[in-house]
Coordinates of C-alpha atoms in Angstrom, one line a residue:
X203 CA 0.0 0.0 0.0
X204 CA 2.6 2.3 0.8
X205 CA 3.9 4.1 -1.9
X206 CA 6.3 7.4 -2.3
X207 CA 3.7 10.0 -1.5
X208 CA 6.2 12.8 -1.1
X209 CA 3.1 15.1 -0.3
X210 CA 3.0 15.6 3.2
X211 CA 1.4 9.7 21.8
X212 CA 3.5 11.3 25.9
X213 CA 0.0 13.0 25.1
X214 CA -2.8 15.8 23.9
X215 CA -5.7 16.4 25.7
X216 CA -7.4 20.0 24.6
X217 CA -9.7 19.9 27.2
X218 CA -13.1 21.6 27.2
X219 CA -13.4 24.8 28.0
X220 CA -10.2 24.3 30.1
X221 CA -6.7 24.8 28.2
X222 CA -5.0 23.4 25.2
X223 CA -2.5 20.4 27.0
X224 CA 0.6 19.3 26.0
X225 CA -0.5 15.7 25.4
X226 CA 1.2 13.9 22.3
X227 CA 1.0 10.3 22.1
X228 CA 4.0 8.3 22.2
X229 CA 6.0 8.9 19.4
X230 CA 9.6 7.1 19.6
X231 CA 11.6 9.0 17.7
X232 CA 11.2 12.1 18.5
X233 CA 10.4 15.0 21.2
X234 CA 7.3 16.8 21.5
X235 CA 6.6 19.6 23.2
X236 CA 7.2 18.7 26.7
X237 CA 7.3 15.1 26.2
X238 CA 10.5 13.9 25.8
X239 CA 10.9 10.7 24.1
X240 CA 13.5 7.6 23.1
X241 CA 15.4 8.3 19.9
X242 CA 16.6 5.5 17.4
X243 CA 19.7 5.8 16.9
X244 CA 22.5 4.8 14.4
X245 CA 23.7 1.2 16.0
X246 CA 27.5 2.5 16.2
X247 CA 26.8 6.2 16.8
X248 CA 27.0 8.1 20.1
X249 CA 25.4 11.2 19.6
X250 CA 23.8 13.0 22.3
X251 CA 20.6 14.8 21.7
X252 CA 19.5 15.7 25.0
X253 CA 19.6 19.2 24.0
X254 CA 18.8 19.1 20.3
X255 CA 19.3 22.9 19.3
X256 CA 23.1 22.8 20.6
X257 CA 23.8 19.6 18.7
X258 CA 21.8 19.2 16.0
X259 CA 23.7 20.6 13.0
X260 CA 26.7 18.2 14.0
X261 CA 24.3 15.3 14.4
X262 CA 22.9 15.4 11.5
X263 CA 26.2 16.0 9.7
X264 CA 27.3 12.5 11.1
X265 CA 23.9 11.2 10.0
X266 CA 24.2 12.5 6.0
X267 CA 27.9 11.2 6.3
X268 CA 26.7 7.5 7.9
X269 CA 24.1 7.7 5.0
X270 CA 26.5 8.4 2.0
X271 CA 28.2 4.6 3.4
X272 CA 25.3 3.2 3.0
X273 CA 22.3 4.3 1.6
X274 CA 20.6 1.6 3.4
X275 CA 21.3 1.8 6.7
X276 CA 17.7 1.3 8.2
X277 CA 18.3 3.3 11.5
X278 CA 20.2 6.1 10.0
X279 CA 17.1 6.7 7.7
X280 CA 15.1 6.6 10.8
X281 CA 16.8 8.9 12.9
X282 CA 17.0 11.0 10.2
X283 CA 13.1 11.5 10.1
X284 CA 12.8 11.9 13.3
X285 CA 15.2 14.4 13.4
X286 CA 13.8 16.3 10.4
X287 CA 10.3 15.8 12.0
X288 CA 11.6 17.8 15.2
X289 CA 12.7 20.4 13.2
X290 CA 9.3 20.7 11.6
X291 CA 10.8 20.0 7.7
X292 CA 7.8 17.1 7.3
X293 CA 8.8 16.4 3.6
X294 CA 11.8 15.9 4.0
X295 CA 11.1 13.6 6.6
X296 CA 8.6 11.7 4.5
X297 CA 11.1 11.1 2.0
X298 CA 13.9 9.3 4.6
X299 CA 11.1 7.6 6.1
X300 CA 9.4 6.2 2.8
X301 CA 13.4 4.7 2.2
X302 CA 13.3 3.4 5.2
X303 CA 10.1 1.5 4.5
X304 CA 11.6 0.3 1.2
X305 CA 14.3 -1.0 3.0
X306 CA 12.7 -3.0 5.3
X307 CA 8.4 -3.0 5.8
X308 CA 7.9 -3.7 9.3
X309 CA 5.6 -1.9 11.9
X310 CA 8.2 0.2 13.2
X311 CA 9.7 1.8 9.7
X312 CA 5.8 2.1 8.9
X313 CA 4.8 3.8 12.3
X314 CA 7.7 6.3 11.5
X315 CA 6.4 7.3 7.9
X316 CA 2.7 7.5 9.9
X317 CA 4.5 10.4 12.3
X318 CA 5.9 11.9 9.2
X319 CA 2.6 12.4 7.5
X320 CA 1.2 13.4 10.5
X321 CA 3.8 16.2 10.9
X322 CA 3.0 17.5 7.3
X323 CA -0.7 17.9 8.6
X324 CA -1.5 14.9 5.9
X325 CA -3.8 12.7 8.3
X326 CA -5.6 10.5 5.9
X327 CA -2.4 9.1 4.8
X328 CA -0.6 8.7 7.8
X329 CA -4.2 7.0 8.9
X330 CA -3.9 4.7 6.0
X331 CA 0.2 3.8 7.0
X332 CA -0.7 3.2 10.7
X333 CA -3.3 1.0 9.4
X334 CA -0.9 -0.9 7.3
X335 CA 1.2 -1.3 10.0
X336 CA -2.0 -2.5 12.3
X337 CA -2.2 -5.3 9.2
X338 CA 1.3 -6.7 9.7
X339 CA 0.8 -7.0 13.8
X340 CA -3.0 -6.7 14.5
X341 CA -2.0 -6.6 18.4
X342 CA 0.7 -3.6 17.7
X343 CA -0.2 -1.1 20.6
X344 CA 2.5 1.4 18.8
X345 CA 0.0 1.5 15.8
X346 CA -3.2 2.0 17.9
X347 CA -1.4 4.8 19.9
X348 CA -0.8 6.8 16.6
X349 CA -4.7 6.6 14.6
X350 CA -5.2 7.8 18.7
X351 CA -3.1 10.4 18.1
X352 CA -4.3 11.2 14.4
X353 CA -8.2 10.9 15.7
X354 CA -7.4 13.4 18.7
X355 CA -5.4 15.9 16.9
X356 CA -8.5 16.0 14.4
X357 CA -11.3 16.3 17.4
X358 CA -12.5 12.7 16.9
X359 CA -12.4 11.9 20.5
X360 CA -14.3 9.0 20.5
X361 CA -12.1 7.4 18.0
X362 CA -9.2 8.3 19.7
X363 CA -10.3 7.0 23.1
X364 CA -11.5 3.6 21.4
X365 CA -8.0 3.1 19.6
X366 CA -6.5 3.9 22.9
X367 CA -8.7 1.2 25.1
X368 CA -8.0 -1.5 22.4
X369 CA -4.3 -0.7 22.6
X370 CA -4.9 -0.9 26.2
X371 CA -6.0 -4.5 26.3
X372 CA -2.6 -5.3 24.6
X373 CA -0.3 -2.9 27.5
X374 CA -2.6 -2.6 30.5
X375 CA 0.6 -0.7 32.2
X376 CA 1.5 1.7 29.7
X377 CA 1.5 4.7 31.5
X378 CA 1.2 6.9 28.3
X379 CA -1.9 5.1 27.2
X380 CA -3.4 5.7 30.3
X381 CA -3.1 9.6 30.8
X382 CA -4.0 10.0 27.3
X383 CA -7.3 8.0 28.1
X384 CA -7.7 10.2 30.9
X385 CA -7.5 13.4 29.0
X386 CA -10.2 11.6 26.0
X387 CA -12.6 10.9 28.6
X388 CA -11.9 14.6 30.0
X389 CA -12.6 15.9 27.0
X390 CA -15.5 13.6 26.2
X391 CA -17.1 14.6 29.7
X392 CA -16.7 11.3 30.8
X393 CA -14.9 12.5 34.3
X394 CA -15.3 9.6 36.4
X395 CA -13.3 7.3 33.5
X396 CA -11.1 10.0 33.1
X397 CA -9.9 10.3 36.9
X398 CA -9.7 6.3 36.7
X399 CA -7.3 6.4 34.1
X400 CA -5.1 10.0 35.0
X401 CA -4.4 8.6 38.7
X402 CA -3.5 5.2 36.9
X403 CA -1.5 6.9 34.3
X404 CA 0.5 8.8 37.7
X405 CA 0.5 5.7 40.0
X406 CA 2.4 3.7 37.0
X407 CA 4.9 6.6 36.1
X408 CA 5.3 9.5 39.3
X409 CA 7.3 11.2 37.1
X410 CA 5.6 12.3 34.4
X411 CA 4.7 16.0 34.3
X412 CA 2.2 15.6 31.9
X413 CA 0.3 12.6 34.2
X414 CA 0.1 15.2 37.1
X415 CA -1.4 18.3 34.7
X416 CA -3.8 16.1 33.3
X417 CA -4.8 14.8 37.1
X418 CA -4.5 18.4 38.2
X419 CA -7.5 19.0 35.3
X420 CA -9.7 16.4 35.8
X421 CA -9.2 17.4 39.7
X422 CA -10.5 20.8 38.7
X423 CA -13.3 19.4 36.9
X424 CA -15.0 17.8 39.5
X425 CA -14.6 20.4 41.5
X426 CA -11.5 19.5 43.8
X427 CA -9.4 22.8 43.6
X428 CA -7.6 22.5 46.6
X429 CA -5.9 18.8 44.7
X430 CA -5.9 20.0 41.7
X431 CA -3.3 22.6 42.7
X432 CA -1.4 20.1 44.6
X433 CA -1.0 17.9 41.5
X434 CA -0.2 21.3 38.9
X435 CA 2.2 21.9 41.2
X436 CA 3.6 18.4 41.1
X437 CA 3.6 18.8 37.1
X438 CA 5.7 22.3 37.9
X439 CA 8.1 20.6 39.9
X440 CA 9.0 18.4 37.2
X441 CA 8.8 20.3 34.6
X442 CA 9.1 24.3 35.4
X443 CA 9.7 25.3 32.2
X444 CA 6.2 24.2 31.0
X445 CA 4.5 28.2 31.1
X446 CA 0.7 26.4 30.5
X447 CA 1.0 24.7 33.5
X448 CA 2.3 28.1 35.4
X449 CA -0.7 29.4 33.9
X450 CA -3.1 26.9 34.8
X451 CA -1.5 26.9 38.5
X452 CA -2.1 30.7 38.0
X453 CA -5.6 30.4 37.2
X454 CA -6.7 28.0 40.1
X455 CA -4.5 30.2 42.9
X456 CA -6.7 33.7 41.8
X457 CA -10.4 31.7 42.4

């Protein structure tokens, strides 16, 4: 199915009447926002890219060079997207990413082209890649997490919470799958599902920021301002340099 298109998830709530989260679901191989994620990277290559913007014109100098070897080399093509995703150039991402896929289909390469669509804003196609990737391994949570993603970003909460459950079933503990249940339901109104899942989403991982702002929400929502500060705070303490949850915190502190 996949073809060279060349056109142009840990979390996204936008929560009703409340504030536009940072929730993007788990993409891995690439940050996000807030969420910081694993990167792919070359097998022999030690790059650091904890702080992208220092590093990344000599990364991806070693990356072009590791390429020109070998044209082929799956996880160079790979990092590469992901790189070129981060720094918002989506077609040039597509085209690493469809290589990649040439190189080797699997549900990984074809995840990665699916993130690369998304970036370019081109969701029916990056729907229809996920899905191919859902074909190969019809239990793959990783594809499940992105058509969450893709239905979310595109206000098709329903579907996004459903993709998310079924995923779910496969990775009862994933942390990331729970929050971003929590903020669907949110969203959807559903607040007594979407307390179940933020507190699990916090009990499995204490240190995600995200968990805690999305608790902190849902705490506001029903009312409980008092813990809802408590957990903003929480999300502040682990990540200060997040200004919507300063904001949020802001908010709740002046009622």
């Amino acid at each position: 199915m996949v073809t060279n298109h060349n056109k142009n998830l840990e979390f996204l709530p936008k929560v009703r009447n409340l504030t536009l989260t940072a929730l993007i679901a788990m993409l891995p191989n690439l940050s996000f926002g807030n969420v910081q994620t694993q990167t792919i990277m070359p097998s022999k290559a030690e790059i650091n890219y904890s702080n992208r913007q220092v590093q990344e014109k000599d990364s991806l100098t070693y990356l072009f060079d590791a390429l020109k070897k070998n044209p082929k080399n799956l996880d160079v093509l790979l990092e590469l997207g992901s790189v070129e995703i981060a720094i918002g150039n989506c077609t040039t991402a597509v085209g690493f990413l469809e290589r990649a896929v040439k190189v080797e289909k699997s549900e990984k390469t074809l995840c990665a082209l699916a993130d690369a669509y998304r970036c370019a804003m081109q969701y029916k196609i990056a729907e229809d890649v996920a899905n191919e990737a859902l074909e190969l391994n019809q239990n793959s949570v990783l594809a499940r997490k992105k058509l969450g993603a893709f239905a979310f970003e595109q206000n098709k909460l329903k579907e996004a919470a459903k993709y998310w459950s079924d995923a779910l079933k496969f990775a009862p503990n994933d942390y990331v799958l729970n929050i971003n249940l929590g903020g669907a339901y949110l969203n959807i109104g559903k607040i007594n599902l979407a307390e179940k899942y933020a507190r699990k989403g916090v009990k499995l991982n204490k240190e995600c920021a995200n968990g805690h702002y999305v608790l902190g929400l849902v705490c506001e929502a029903k009312g409980n301002t008092k813990e809802a500060i408590a957990a903003i705070e929480k999300a502040i303490e682990l990540n200060p340099s997040a200004d919507n949850y300063k904001e949020k915190l802001q908010s709740l502190k002046e009622r």
